[in-house]
Coordinates of C-alpha atoms in Angstrom, one line a residue:
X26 CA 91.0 108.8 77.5
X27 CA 90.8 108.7 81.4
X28 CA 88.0 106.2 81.3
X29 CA 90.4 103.6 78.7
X30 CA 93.3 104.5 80.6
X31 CA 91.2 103.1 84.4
X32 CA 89.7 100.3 82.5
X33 CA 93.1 98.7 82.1
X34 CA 95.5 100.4 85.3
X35 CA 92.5 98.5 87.4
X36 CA 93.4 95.4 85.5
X37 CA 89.6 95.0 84.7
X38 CA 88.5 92.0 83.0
X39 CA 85.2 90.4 81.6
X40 CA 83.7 88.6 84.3
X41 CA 84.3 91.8 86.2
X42 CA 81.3 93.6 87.7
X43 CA 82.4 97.7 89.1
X44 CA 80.5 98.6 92.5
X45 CA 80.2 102.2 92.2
X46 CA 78.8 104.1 95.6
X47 CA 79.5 107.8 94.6
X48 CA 76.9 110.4 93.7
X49 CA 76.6 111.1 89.9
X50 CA 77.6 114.6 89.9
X51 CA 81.1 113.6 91.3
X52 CA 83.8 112.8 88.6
X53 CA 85.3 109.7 90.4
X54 CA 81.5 108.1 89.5
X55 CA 82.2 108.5 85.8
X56 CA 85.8 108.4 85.3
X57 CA 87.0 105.8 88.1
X58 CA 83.5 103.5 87.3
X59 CA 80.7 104.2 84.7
X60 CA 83.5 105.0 81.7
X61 CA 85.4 101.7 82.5
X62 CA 82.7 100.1 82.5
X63 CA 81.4 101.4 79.2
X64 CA 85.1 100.7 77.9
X65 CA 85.7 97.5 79.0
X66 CA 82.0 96.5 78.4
X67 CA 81.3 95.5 81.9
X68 CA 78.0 95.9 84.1
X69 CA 78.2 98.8 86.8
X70 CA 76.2 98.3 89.9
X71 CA 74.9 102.0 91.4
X72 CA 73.5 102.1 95.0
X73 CA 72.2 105.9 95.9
X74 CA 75.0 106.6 98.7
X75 CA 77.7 104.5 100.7
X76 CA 76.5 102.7 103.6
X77 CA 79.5 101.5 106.3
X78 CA 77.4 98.6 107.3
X79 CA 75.6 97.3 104.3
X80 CA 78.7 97.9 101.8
X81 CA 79.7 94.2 102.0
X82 CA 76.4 92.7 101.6
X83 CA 75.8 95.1 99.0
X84 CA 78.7 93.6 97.0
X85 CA 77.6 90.0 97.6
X86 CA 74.4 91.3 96.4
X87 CA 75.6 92.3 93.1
X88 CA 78.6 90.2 92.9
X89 CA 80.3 93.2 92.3
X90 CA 84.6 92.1 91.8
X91 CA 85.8 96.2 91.4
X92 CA 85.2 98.8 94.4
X93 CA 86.0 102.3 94.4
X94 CA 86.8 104.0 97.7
X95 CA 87.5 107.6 98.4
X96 CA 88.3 109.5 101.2
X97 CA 87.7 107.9 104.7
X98 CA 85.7 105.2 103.5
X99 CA 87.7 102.5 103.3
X100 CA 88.7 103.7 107.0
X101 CA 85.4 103.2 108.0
X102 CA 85.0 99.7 106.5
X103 CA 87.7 99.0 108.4
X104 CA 87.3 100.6 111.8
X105 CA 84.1 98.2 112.0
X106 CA 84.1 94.9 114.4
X107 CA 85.6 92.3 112.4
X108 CA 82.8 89.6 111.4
X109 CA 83.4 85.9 110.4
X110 CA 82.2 86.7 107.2
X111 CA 84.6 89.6 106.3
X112 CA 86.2 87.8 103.5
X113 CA 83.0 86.0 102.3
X114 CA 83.1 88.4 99.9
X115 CA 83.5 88.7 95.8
X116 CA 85.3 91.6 95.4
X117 CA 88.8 91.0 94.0
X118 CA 90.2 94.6 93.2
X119 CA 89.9 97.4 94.4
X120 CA 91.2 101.4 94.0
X121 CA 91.3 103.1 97.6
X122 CA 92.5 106.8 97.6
X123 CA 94.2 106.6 99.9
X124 CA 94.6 104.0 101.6
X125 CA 97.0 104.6 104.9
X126 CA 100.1 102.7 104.6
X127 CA 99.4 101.4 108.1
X128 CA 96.3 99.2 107.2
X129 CA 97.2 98.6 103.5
X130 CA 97.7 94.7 103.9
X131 CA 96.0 93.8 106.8
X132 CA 92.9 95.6 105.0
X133 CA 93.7 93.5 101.8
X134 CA 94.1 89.9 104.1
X135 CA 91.3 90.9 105.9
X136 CA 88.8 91.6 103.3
X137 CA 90.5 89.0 100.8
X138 CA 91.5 91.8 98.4
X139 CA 93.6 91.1 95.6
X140 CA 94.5 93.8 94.6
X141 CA 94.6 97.4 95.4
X142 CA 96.0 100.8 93.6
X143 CA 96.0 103.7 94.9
X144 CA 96.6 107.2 93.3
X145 CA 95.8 111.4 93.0
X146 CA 93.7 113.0 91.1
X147 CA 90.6 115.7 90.8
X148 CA 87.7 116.3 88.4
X149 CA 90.0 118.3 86.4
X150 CA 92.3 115.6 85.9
X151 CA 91.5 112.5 87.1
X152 CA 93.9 111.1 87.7
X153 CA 97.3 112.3 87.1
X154 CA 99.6 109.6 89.2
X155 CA 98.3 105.7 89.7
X156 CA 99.8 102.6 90.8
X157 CA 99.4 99.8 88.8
X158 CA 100.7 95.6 88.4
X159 CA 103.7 97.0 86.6
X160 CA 106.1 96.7 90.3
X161 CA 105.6 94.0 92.4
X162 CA 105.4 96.5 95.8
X163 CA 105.1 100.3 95.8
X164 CA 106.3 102.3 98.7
X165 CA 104.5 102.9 101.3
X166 CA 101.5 105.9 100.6
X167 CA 102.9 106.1 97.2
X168 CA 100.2 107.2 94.6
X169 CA 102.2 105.9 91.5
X170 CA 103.7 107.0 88.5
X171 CA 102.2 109.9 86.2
X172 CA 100.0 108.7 83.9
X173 CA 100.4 107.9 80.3
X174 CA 99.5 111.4 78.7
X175 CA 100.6 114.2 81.0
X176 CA 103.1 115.7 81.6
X177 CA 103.7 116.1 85.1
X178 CA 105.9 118.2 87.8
X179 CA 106.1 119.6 91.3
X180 CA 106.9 123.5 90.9
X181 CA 107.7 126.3 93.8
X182 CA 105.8 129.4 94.2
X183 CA 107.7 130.8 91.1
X184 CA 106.5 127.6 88.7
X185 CA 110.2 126.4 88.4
X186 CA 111.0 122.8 88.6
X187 CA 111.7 121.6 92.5
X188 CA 114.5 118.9 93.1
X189 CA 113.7 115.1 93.7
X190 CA 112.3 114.7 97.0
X191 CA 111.3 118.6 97.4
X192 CA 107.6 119.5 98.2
X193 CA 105.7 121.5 95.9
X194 CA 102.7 122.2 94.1
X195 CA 101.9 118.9 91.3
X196 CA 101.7 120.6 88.1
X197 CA 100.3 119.1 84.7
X198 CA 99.8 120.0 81.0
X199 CA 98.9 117.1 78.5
X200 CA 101.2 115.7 75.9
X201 CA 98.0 113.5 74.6
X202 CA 94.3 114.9 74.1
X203 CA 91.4 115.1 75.9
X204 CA 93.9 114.4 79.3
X205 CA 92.7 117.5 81.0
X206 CA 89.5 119.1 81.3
X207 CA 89.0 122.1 78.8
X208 CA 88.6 124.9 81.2
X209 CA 85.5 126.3 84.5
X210 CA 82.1 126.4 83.2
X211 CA 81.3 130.1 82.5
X212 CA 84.4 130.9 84.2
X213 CA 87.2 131.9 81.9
X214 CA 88.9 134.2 84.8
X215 CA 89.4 131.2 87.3
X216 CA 90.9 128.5 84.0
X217 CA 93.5 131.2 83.2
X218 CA 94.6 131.6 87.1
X219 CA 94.3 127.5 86.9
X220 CA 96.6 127.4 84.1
X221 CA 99.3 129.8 84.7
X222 CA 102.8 130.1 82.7
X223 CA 100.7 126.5 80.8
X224 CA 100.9 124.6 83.6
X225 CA 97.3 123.5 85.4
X226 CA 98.0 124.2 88.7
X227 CA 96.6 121.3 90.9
X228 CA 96.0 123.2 94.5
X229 CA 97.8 119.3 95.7
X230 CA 101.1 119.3 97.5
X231 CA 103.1 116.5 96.6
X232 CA 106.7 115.1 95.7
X233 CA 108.5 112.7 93.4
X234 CA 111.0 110.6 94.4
X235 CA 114.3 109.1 93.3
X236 CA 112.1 106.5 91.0
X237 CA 109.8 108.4 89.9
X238 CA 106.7 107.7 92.8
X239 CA 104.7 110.5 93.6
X240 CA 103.4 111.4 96.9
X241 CA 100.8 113.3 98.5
X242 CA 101.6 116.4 101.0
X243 CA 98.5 118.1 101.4
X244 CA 96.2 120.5 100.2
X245 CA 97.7 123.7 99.4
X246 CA 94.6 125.8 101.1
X247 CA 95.9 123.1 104.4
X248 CA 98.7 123.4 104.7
X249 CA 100.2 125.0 107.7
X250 CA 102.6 127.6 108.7
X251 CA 103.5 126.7 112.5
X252 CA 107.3 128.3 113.8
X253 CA 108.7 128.9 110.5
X254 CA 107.6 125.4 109.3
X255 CA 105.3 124.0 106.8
X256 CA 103.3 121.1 108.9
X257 CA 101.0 119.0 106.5
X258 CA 97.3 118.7 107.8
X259 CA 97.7 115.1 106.5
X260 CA 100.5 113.7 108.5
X261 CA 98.7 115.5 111.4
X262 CA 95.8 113.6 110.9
X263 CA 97.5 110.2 110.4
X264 CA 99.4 110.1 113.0
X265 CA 96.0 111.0 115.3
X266 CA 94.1 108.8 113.8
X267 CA 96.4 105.3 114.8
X268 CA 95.1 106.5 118.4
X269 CA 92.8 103.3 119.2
X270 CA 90.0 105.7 120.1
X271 CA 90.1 107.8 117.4
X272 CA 87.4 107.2 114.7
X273 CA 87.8 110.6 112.5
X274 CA 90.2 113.6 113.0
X275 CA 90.5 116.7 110.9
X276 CA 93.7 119.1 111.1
X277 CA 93.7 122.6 110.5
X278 CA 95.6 126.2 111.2
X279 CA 93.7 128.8 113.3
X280 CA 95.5 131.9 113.0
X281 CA 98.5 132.6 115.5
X282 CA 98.1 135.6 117.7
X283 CA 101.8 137.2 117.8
X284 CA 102.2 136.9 113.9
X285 CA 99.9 137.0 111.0
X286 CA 102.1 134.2 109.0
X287 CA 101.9 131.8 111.5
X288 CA 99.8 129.1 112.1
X289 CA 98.6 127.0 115.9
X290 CA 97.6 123.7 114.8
X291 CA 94.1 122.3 115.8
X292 CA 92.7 119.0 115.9
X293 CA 88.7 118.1 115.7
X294 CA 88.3 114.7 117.1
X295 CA 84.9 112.1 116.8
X296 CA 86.1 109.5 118.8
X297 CA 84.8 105.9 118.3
X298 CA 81.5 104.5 120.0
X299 CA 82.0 103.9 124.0
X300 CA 85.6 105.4 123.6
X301 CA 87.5 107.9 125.9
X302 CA 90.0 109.7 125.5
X303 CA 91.2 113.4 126.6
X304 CA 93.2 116.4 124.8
X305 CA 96.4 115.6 127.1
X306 CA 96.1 112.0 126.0
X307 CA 96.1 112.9 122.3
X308 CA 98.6 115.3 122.8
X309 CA 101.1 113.0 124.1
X310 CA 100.4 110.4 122.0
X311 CA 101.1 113.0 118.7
X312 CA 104.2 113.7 120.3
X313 CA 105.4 110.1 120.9
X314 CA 104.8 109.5 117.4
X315 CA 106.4 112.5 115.4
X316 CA 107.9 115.2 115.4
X317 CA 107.5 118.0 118.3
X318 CA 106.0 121.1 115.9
X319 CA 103.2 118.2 114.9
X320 CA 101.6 118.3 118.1
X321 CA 98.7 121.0 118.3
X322 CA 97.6 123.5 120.4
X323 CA 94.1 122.9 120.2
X324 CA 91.8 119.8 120.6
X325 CA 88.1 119.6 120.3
X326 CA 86.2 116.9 120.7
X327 CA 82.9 116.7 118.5
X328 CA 80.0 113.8 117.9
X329 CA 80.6 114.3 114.0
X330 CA 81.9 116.4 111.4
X331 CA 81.0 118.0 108.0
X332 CA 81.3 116.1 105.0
X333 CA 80.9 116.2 101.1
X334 CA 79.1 113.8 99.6
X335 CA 82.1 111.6 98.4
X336 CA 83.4 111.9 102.5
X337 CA 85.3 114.5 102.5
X338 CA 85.7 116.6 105.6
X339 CA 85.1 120.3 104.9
X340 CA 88.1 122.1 106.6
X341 CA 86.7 125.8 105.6
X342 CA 83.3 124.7 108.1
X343 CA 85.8 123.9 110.9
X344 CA 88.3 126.9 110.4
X345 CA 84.8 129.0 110.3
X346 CA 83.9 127.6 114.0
X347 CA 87.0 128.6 115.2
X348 CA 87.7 127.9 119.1
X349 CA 85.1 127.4 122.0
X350 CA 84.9 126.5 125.6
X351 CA 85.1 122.4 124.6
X352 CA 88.6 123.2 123.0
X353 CA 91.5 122.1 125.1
X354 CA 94.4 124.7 124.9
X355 CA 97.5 122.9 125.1
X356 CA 99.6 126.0 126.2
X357 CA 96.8 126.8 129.2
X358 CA 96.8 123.3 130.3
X359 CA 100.6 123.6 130.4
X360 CA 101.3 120.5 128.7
X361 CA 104.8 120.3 127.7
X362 CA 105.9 119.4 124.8
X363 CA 109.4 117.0 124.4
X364 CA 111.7 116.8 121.1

């Protein structure tokens, strides 16, 4: 179902050839690639990992005309010196999750992209919200409407229905088979927590608005709890990130001393080749653009960070490290913050 329903939201069609980069034991590589392709009866070019400087040529090699980028990838693609060449390329769609809002058209004009959708999703569902050709524009960082299928909602703490516009925890159940995985391998304890009051609880923050478009917040184990606020790790990180010497930043809480519910917002930086930059600079660039309780405490500065295999940074490594002599404590360097 998931594979039919990708074959046609990425408008494939049969001259199409799907580039496909992700490992095999990842659900994106089967549902967002090999099952299209199966569908739609189209040839699926595998390469063994992604590669920021060979993904181009790799395309020409195949001829591939459908990418699939997750995570920071496409940032990467783009964060690399422009070349003549950029959009001597064959690929005509693509589905980038997600892509910032920031770099969504110049990435498109620059690559000569088509088309690109955007969307949420996990291995248990994947996905549960897409865009598609059916609007002209979509807002900006939307992932889409729910998919044919599901039913879909954002629920409190309590599983009740949040207003338009209200952040909450994106809940699905299927109103169409086989829309939803069937439950944790060996694992019946965790599938019954997962599906509380019948509702599969996602672990994504997110919201609907007024027409329907839904939109990511965060993760729910990211999410933090700074001053009696709930500050995204997300928004955190892309606001750092437009910093010109920023080539990957990760956001998360380390625990506040005075109370056991509150969060101090840290920021791990990798900045980009030959670039300089220091924790007061960051800072007051964060709070220049957004809000005062988005600007963290903490700021370390690292040569890389720890990823999955499909680019993901893994938060739980980071919140393990905790602080060390290279972090820059914005309340001992008595930065001040404005509002």
């Amino acid at each position: 179902v998931s594979g039919d329903y990708m074959a046609r939201n990425r408008d494939m069609v049969a001259t199409d050839v799907i580039y496909s980069t992700m490992p095999m034991y990842q659900s994106g590589a089967w549902i967002m690639n090999l099952y299209p392709g199966l569908i739609a009866g189209l040839p699926v070019a595998c390469d063994p990992g992604f590669s920021v400087s060979e993904f181009w040529d790799r395309c020409r090699h195949y001829g591939a005309t459908q990418m699939f980028t997750l995570g920071a990838m496409h940032v990467y693609l783009w964060q690399q010196p422009p070349r003549p060449d950029d959009r001597d390329n064959p690929v005509r769609c693509g589905a980038c999750i997600p892509m910032p809002a920031a770099i969504f058209e110049p990435f498109k004009e620059r690559f000569g992209i088509e088309y690109i959708s955007e969307g949420l999703g996990q291995s248990e569902c994947m996905p549960y919200s897409m865009t598609d050709r059916s609007r002209p524009k979509w807002k900006p960082n939307s992932a889409g409407l729910a998919r044919e299928g599901l039913e879909v909602k954002v629920l409190d703490g309590e599983d009740r229905e949040l207003p338009v516009g209200t952040p909450g925890e994106i809940c699905v159940r299927p109103i169409q088979p086989y829309t939803l995985f069937s439950g944790y391998w060996r694992d019946p304890d965790a599938t019954v927590k997962a599906w509380r009051n019948l509702w599969y609880h996602s672990g994504d923050l997110g919201r609907v608005d007024e027409d329907g478009e839904m939109f990511f917040v965060d993760r729910k184990a990211d999410f933090m709890r700074y001053k009696g606020r709930n500050v995204s790790s997300f928004e955190v990180e892309m606001v750092a990130a437009k910093h010109p010497a920023v080539y990957e930043v990760a956001a998360h809480a380390v625990p506040a001393d005075e109370l056991a519910t509150e969060d101090e917002i840290k920021i791990v930086v990798v900045l980009k080749e030959g670039a300089e930059a220091s924790g007061e600079e960051l800072a007051r660039f964060i709070n220049d653009h957004a809000p005062h309780y988005m600007v963290p405490r903490y700021i370390e500065f690292a040569t890389d960070m720890p990823h999955t295999p499909t680019g993901r940074v893994e938060k739980y490594k980071l919140r393990a490290l905790g602080n060390c002599e290279r972090t820059w404590d914005r309340d001992a360097a008595g930065f001040v913050v404005t509002r």
